[in-house]
Short mmCIF file of C-alpha atoms in Angstrom, two decimals:
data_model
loop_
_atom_site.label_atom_id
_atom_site.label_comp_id
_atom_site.label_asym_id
_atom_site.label_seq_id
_atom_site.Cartn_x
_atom_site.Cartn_y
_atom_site.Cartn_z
CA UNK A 1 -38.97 -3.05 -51.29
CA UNK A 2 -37.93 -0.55 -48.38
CA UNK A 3 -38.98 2.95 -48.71
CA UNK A 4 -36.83 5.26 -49.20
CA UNK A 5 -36.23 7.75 -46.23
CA UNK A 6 -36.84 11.16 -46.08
CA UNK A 7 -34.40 13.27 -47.20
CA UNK A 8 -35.68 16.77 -46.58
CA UNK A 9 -34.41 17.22 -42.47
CA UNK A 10 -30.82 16.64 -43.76
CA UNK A 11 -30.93 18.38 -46.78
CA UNK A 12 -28.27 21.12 -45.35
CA UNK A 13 -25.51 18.30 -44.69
CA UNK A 14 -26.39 16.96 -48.33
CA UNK A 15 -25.81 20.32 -50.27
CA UNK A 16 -22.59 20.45 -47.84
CA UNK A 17 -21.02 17.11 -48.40
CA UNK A 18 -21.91 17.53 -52.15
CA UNK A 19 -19.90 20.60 -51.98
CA UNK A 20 -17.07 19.48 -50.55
CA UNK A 21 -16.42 16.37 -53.26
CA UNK A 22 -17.19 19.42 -56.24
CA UNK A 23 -14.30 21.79 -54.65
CA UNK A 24 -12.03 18.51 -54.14
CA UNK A 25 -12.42 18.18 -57.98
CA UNK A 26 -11.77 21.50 -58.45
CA UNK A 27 -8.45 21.58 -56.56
CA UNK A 28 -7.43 18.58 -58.27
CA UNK A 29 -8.02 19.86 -61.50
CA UNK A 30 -6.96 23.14 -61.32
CA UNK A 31 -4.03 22.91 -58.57
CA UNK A 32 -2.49 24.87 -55.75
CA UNK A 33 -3.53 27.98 -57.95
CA UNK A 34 -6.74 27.58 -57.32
CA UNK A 35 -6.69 27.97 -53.43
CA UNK A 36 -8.64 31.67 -53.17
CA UNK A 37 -10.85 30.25 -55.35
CA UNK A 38 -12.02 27.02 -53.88
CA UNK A 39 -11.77 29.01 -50.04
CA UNK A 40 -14.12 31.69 -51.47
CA UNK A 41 -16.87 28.76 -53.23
CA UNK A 42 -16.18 27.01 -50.01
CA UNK A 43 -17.40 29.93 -47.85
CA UNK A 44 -19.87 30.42 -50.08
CA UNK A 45 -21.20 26.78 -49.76
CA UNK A 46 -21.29 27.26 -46.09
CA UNK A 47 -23.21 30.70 -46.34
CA UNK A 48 -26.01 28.70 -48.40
CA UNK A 49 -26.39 25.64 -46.12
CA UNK A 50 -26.46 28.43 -43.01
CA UNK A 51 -29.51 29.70 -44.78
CA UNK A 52 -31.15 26.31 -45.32
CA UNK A 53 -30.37 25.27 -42.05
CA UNK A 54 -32.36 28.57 -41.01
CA UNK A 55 -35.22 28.10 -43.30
CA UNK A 56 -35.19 24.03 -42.33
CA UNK A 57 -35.79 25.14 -38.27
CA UNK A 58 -39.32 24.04 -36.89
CA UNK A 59 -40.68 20.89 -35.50
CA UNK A 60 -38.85 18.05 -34.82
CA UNK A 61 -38.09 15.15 -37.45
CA UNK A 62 -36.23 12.31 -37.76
CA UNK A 63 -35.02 10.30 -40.39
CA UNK A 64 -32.85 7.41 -41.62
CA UNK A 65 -34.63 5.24 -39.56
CA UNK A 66 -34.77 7.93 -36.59
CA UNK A 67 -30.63 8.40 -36.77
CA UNK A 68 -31.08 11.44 -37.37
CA UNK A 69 -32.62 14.35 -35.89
CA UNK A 70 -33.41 18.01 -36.91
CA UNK A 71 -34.91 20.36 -34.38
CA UNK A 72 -34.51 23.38 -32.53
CA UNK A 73 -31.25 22.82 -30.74
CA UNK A 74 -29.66 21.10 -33.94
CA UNK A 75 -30.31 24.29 -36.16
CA UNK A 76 -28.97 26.75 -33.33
CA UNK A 77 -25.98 24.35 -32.99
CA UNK A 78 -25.66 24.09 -36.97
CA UNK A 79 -25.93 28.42 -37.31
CA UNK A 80 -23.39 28.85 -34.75
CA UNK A 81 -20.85 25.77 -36.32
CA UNK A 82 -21.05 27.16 -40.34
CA UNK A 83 -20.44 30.97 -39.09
CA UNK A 84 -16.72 29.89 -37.12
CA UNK A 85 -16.19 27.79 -39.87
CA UNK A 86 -17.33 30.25 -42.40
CA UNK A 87 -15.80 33.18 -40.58
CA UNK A 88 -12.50 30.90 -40.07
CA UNK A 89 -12.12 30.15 -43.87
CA UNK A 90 -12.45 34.01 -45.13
CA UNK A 91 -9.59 35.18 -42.39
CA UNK A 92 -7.00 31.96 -43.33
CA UNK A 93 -6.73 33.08 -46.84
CA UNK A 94 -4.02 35.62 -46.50
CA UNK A 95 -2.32 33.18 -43.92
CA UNK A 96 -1.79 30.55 -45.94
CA UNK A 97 -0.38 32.11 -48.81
CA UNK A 98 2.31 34.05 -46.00
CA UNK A 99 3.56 30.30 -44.74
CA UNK A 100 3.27 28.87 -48.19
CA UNK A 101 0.72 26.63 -47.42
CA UNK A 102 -1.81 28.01 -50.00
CA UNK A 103 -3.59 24.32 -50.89
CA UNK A 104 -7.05 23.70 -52.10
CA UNK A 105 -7.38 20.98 -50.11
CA UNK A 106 -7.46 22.89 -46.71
CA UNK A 107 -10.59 24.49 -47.47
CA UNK A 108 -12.02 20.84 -48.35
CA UNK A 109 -11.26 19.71 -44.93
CA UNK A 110 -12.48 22.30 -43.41
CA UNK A 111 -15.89 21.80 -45.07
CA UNK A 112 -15.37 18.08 -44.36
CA UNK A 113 -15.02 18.53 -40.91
CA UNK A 114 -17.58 20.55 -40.62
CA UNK A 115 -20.00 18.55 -42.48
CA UNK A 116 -19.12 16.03 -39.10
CA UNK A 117 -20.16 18.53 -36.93
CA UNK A 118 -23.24 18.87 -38.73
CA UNK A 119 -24.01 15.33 -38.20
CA UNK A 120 -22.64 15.80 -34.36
CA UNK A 121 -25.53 17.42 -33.41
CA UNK A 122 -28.21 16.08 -35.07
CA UNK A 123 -27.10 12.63 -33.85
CA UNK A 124 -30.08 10.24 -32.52
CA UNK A 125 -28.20 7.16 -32.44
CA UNK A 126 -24.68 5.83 -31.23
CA UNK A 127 -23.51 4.89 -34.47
CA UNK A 128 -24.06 7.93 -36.37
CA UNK A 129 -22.97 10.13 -33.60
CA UNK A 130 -19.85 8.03 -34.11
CA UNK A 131 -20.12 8.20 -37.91
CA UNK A 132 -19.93 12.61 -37.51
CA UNK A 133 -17.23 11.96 -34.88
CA UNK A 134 -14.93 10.30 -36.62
CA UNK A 135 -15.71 12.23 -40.17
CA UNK A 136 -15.08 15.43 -38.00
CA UNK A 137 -11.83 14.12 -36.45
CA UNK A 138 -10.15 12.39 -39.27
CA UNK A 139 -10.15 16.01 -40.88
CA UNK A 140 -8.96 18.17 -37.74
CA UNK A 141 -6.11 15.35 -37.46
CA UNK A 142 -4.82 16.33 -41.17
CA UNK A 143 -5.17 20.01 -40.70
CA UNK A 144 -3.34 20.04 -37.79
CA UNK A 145 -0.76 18.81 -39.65
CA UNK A 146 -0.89 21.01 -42.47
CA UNK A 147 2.00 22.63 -42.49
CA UNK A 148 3.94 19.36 -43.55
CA UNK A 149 7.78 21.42 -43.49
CA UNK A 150 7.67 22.48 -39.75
CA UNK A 151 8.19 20.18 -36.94
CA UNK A 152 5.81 21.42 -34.52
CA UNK A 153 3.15 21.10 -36.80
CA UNK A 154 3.87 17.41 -37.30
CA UNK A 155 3.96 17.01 -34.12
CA UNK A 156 0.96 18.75 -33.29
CA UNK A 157 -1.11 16.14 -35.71
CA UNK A 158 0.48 13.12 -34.49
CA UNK A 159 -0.69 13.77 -30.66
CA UNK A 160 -3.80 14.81 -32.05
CA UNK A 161 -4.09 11.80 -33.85
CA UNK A 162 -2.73 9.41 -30.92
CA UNK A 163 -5.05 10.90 -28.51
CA UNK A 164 -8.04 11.44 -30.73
CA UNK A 165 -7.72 7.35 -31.46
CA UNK A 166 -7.61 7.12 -27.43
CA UNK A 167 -10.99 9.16 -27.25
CA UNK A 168 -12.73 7.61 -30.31
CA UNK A 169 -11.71 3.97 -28.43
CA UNK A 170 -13.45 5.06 -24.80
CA UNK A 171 -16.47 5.69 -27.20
CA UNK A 172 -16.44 2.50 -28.68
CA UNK A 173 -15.89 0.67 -25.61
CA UNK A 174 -18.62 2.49 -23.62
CA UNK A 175 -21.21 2.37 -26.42
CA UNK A 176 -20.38 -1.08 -26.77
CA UNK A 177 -21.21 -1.29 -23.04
CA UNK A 178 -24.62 0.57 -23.13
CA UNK A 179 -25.69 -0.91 -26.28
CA UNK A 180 -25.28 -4.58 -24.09
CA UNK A 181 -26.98 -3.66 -21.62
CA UNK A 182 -29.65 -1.83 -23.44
CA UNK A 183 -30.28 -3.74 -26.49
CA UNK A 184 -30.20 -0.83 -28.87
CA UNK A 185 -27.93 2.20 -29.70
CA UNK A 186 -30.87 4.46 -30.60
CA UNK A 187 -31.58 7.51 -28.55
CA UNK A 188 -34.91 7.30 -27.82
CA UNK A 189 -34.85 3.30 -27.07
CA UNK A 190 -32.12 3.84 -24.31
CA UNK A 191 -33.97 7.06 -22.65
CA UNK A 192 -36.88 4.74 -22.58
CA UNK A 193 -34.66 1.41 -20.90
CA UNK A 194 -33.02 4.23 -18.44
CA UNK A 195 -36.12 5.03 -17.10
CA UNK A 196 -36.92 1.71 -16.17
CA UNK A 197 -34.35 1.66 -13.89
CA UNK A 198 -30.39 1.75 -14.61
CA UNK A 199 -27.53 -1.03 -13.91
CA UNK A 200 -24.62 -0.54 -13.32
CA UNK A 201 -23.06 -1.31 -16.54
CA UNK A 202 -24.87 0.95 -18.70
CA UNK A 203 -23.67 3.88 -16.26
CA UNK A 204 -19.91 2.43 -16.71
CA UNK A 205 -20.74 2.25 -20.20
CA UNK A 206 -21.75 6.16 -19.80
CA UNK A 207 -18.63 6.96 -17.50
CA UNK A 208 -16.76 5.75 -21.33
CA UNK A 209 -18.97 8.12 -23.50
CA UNK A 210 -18.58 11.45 -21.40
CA UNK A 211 -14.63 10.63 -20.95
CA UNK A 212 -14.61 10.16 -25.33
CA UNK A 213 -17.04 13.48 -25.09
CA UNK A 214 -14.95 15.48 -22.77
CA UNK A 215 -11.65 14.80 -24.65
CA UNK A 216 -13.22 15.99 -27.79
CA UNK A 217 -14.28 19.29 -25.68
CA UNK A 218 -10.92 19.61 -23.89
CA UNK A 219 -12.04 19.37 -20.50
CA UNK A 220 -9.76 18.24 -17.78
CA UNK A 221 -8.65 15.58 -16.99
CA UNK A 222 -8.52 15.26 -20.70
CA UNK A 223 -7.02 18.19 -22.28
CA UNK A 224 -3.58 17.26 -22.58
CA UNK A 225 -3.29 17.61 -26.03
CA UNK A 226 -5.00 21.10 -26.08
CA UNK A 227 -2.18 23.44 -25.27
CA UNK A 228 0.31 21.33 -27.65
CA UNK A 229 -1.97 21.46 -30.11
CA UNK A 230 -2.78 24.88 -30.24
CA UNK A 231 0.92 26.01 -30.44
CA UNK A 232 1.58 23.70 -33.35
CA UNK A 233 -0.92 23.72 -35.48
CA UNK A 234 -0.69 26.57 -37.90
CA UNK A 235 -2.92 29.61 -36.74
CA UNK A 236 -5.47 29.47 -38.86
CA UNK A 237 -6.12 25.87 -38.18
CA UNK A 238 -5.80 26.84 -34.23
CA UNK A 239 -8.67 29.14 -34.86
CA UNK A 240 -11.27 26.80 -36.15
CA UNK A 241 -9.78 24.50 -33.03
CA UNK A 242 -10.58 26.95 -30.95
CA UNK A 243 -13.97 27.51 -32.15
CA UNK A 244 -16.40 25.20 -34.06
CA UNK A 245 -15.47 21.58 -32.85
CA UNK A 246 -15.30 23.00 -29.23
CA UNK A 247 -19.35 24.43 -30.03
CA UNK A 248 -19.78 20.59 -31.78
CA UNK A 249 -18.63 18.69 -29.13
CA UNK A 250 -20.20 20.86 -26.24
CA UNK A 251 -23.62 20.57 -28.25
CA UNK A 252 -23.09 16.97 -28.32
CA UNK A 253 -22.54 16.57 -24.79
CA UNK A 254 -25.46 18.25 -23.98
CA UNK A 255 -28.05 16.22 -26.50
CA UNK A 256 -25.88 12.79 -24.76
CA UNK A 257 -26.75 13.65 -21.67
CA UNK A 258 -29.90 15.41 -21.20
CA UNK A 259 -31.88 12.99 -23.96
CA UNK A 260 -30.81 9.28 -23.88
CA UNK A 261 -29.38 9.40 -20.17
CA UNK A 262 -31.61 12.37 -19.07
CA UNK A 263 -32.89 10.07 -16.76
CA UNK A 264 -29.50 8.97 -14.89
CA UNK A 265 -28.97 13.05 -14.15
CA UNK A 266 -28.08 12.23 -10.75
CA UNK A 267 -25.25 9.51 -11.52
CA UNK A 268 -23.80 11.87 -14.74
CA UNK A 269 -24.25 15.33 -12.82
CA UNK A 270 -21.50 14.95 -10.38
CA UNK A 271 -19.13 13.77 -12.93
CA UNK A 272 -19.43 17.00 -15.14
CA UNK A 273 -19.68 19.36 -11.51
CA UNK A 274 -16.21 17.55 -11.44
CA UNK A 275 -14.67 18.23 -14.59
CA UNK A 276 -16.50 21.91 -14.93
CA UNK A 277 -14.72 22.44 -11.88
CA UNK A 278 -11.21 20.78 -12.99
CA UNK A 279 -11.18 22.90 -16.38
CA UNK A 280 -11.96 26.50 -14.73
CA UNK A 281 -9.50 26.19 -12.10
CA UNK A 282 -6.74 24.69 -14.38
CA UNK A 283 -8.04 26.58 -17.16
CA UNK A 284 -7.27 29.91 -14.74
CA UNK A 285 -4.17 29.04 -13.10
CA UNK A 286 -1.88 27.39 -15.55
CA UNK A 287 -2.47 30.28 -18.46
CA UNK A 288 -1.02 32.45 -15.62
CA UNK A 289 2.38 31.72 -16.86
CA UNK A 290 2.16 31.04 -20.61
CA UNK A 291 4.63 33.71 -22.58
CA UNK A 292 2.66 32.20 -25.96
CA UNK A 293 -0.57 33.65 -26.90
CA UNK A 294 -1.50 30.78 -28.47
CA UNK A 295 -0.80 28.58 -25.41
CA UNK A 296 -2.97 31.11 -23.50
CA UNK A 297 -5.59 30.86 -25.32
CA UNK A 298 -5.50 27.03 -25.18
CA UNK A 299 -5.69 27.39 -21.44
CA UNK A 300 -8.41 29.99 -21.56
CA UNK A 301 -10.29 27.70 -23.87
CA UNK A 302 -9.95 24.89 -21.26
CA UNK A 303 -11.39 27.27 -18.64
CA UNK A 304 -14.56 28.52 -21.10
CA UNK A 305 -15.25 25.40 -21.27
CA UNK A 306 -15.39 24.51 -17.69
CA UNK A 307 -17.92 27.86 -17.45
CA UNK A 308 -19.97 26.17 -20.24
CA UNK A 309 -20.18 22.87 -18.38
CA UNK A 310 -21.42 24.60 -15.28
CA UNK A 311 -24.64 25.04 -16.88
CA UNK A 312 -24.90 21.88 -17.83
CA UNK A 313 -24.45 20.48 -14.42
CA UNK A 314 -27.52 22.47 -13.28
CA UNK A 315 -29.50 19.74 -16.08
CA UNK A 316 -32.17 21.71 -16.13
CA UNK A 317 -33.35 23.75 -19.31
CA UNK A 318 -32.12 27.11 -17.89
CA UNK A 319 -28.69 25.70 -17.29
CA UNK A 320 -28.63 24.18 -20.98
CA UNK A 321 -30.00 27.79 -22.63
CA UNK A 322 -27.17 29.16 -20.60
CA UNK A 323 -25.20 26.76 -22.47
CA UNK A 324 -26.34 27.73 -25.90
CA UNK A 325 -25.95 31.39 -25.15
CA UNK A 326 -22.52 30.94 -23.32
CA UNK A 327 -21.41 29.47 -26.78
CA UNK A 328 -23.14 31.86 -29.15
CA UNK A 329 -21.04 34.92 -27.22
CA UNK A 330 -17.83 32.24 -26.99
CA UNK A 331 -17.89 32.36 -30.82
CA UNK A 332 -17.45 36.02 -31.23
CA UNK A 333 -15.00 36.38 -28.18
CA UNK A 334 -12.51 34.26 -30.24
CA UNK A 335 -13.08 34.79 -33.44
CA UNK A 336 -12.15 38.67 -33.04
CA UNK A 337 -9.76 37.40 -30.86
CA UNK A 338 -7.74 35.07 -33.62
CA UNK A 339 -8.56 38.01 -36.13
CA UNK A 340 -5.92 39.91 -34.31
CA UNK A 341 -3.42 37.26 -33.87
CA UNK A 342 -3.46 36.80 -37.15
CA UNK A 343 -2.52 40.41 -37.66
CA UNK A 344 0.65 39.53 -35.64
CA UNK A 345 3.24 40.03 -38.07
CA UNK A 346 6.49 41.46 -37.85
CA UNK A 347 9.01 42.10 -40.69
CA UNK A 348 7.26 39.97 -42.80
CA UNK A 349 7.23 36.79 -40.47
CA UNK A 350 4.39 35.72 -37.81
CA UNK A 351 4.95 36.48 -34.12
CA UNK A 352 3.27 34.88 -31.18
CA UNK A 353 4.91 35.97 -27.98
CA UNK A 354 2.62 37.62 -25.38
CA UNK A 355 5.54 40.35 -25.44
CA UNK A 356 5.33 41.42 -28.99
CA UNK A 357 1.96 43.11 -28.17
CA UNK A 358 3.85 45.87 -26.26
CA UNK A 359 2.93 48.97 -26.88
CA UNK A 360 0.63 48.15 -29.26
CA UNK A 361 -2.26 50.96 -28.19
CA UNK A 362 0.69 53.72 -29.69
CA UNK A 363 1.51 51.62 -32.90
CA UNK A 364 -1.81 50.20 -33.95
CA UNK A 365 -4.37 51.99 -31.66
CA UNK A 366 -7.80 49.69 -33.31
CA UNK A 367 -6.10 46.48 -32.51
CA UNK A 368 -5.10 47.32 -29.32
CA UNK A 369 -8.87 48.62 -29.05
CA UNK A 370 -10.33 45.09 -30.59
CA UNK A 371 -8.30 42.80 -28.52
CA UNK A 372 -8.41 44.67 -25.04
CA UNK A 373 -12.63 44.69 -25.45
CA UNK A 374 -12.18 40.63 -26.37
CA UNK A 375 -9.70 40.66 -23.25
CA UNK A 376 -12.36 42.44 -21.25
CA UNK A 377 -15.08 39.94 -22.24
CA UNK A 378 -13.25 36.98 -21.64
CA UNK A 379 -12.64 38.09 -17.94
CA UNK A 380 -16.35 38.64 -18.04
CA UNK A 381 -16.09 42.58 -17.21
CA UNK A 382 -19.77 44.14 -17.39
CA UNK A 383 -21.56 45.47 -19.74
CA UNK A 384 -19.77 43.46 -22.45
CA UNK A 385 -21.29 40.31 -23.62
CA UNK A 386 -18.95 37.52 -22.21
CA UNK A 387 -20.22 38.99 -18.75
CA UNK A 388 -23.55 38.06 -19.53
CA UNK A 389 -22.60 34.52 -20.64
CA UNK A 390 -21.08 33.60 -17.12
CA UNK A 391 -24.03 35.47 -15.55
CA UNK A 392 -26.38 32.51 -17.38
CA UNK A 393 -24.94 29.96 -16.78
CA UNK A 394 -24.07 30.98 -12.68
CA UNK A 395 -27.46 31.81 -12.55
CA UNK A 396 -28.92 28.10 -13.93
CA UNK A 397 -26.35 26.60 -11.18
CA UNK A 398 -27.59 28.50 -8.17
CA UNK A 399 -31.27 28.01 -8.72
CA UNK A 400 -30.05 24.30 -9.60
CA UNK A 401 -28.41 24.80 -5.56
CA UNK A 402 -24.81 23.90 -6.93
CA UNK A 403 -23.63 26.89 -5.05
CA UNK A 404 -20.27 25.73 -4.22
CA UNK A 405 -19.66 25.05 -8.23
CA UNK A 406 -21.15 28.76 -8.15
CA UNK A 407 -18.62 30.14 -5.96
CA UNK A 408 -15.42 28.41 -6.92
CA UNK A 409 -16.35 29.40 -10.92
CA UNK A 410 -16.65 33.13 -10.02
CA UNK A 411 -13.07 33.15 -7.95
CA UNK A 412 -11.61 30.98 -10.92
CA UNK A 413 -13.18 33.65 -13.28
CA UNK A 414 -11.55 36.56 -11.07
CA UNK A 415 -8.40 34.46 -11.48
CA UNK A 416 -8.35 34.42 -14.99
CA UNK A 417 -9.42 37.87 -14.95
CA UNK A 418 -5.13 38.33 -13.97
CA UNK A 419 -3.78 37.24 -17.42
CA UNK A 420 -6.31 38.45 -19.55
CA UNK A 421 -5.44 42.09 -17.98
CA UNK A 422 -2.08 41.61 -18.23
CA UNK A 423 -2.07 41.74 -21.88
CA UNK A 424 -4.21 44.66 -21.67
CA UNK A 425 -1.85 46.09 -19.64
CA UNK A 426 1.37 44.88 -21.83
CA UNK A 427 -0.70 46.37 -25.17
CA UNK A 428 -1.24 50.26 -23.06
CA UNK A 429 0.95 50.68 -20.44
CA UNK A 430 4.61 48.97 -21.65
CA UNK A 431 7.37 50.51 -24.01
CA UNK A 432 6.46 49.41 -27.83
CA UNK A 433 8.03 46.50 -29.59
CA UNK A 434 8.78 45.93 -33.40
CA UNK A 435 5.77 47.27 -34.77
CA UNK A 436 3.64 44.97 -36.56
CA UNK A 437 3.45 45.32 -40.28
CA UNK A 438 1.17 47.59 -41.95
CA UNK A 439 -1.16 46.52 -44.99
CA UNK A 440 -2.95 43.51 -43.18
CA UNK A 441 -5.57 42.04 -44.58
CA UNK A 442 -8.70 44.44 -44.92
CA UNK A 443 -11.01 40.90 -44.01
CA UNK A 444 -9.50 40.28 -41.04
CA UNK A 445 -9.48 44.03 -39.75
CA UNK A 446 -13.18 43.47 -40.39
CA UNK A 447 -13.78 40.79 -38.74
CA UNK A 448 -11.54 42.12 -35.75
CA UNK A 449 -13.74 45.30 -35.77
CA UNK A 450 -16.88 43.80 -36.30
CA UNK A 451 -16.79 40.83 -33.73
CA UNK A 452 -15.92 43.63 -31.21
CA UNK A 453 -18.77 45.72 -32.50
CA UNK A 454 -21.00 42.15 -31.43
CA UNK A 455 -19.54 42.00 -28.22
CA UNK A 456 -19.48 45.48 -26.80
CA UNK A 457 -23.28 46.29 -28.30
CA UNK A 458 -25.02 44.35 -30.83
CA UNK A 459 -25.22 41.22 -27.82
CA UNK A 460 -25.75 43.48 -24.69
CA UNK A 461 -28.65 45.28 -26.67
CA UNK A 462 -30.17 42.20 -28.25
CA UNK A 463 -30.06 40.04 -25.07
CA UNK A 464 -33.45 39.22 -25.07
CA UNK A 465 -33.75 37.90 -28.91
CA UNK A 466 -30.78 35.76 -28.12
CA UNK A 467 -31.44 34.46 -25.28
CA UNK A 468 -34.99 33.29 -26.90
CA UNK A 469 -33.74 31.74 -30.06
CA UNK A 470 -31.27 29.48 -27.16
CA UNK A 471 -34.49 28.75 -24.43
CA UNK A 472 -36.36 27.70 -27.87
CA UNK A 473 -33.56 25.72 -28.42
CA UNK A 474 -33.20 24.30 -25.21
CA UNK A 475 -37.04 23.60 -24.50
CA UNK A 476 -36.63 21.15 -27.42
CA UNK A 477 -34.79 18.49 -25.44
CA UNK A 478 -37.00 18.63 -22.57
CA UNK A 479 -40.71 18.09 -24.57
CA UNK A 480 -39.67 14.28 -24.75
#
């Protein structure tokens, strides 16, 4: 008789996935008047697996026949995933019922794909990194889609969908490859056949995975979709894009490449000093243009993530700690940052044009405050936090001696530094436009005040507790 396994490392994805099916029954039961309700139980499932995941963090254990790890760098991963989505959930509420698209079921998927993140990153084998992946996607494909009246939204889910199906095939096909010319699809097996000595077929088989891995993150050459995507979905949905699958995926990347193929650093580095380099210099110059703020921030998310990915080039555990802390700061930057788009609302209807924040400083004076201190931090203007995230992961690259990588992703930061000014500059120095409407949402003011709050002092002043909780984290994948 086989033994059961243990249950107790994954007990936070359990509660979460048993969740999700309760609320499901709930919205079926009690209908689309139940929405508030099943958003609120919903954030409050994710509040109580954020605290088991905290309690469950300390040594390393696998389970499910070692498919599944929990450790360090899995719980930091998991605490940063449940408070986007979490965070993401409470500010959608008032949203939804505005475009008539109050539905229990959006909360569900949310949870859903969230429960694949969860799984992302404690992955220890190809198949159930593939299992999250998929459970993840199949959700963000439907949500994109939400708003099932408007074109654009439909639109935005079926490229979604179509190029999500491309990425999840370059998976298959390049786990497929390693698993044929390792013998095994567990983590630990193929770290210990890479050291032997690499062919060249597993590292096609790897070229696959990190082109599935780098479309999930939006990195170029793969981001196609992003900016598309972004404008069409509905906002709230573009706000949990923007956030927890990007801090998923990235994770992922990282556990791919510095565990199983740690050893093949050399063959894998130059690939991601490639497309770290692609994404911030794309990332800067093409979001030059955009009149959409939700098209800029696509762009700007393609270029974060190219300043993420320089860390991990350095593949060393300074450059992956920048990582972690890059992404712990990236989470605040745009949740405060959707918080006030989703105050964008004029004569009862949403707005999105760059130009509708004119003059906002004389007709909502905290907004304008909020978003020009997110602005600020995405340019990476000292001493607000998203200064100190480039300054991490820089500093991982030079003493890894990628100083040209180095140099080009400071002048592509001083580069994007143009556009995030500009709307600075549009919100304090240009005549006012139709002034937004009063009475928004008292969450989402919160949240817009207090993610600012994080990023102009609770992060500079706590530094040094952050950045220990994320070299804690990142020691974990280099013990072995």
């Amino acid at each position: 008789m086989t033994a059961l396994p243990d249950f107790a490392p994954a007990i936070p994805e359990i509660v979460l996935a048993v969740a999700s099916l309760a609320l499901l029954l709930v919205g079926a039961f009690k209908g689309d008047g139940s929405t508030r309700l099943v958003s609120w139980l919903g954030t409050a499932a994710l509040a109580v697996v954020l605290v088991l995941v905290w309690a469950n963090t300390g040594d390393k254990a696998l389970t499910f026949g070692g498919m599944f790890i929990a450790d360090r760098f899995a719980s930091f991963a998991k605490c940063l995933i449940l408070i986007a989505s979490g965070i993401t959930l409470v500010i959608s509420q008032d949203y939804l019922k505005l475009e008539r698209m109050d539905r229990p079921e959006y909360a569900v998927l949310v949870l859903l794909a969230t429960l694949g993140m969860l799984m992302l990153v404690s992955a220890n084998d190809l198949m159930s990194l593939y299992l999250g992946l998929e459970l993840m996607s199949l959700s963000l494909y439907v949500v994109a889609a939400f708003r099932r009246d408007a074109v654009k939204s439909s639109e935005a889910g079926l490229k979604y969908f179509v190029l999500g199906a491309l990425g999840s095939g370059l998976y298959l096909y390049g786990a497929s490859l390693v698993y044929g010319f390792t013998g095994t699809t567990s983590f630990t097996q193929i770290a210990t056949t890479v050291g032997n000595g690499p062919s060249i077929g597993l590292i096609a088989g790897l070229v696959f995975v990190m082109a599935s891995l780098a479309f999930k993150v939006s990195a170029v050459p793969f981001h196609m979709w992003t900016p598309d995507v972004y404008e069409g979905a509905p906002t709230s949905v573009t706000a949990f894009f923007a956030v927890a699958p990007k801090i998923a995926a990235l994770c992922l990347m990282v556990r791919v490449l510095v565990g199983p193929f740690g050893p093949l650093v050399d063959q894998w580095q130059q690939v991601v000093v490639f497309i770290s380099l692609a994404s911030m210099i794309l990332g800067s110059f093409a979001a030059v243009v955009q009149k959409n703020i939700k098209r800029l921030l696509a762009y700007s998310s393609i270029g974060h993530v190219g300043f993420a990915l320089v860390g991990l080039a350095s593949g060393t555990e300074e450059g992956v700690r920048g990582v972690l802390a890059y992404l712990a700061i990236y989470l605040f930057m745009n949740l405060g940052t959707f918080a006030c788009v989703l105050a964008m609302k004029a004569g009862g209807r949403m707005v999105e044009d760059i130009k509708d924040l004119s003059g906002l400083s004389r007709t909502n004076p905290l907004m304008a405050l909020c978003l020009a201190a997110f602005m600020f931090s995405m340019a990476g203007v000292p001493p607000l936090a998203g200064f100190f995230g480039k300054l991490y992961v820089f500093m991982a690259a030079v003493h890894a001696g990628l100083y040209a990588l180095s140099i080009i992703g400071v002048l592509a930061s001083v580069v994007a530094a143009y556009y995030y000014l500009r709307v600075v500059k549009i919100m304090y120095f240009d005549e006012p436009a139709e002034a937004f409407d009063r009475g928004q949402s008292g969450v989402i003011r919160f949240v817009m005040a207090a993610s600012a709050v994080i990023i102009a002092i609770v992060i500079p002043l706590a530094l040094q507790p952050m950045t220990h909780a994320a070299q804690a984290a990142a020691a974990t994948l280099f013990l072995g």
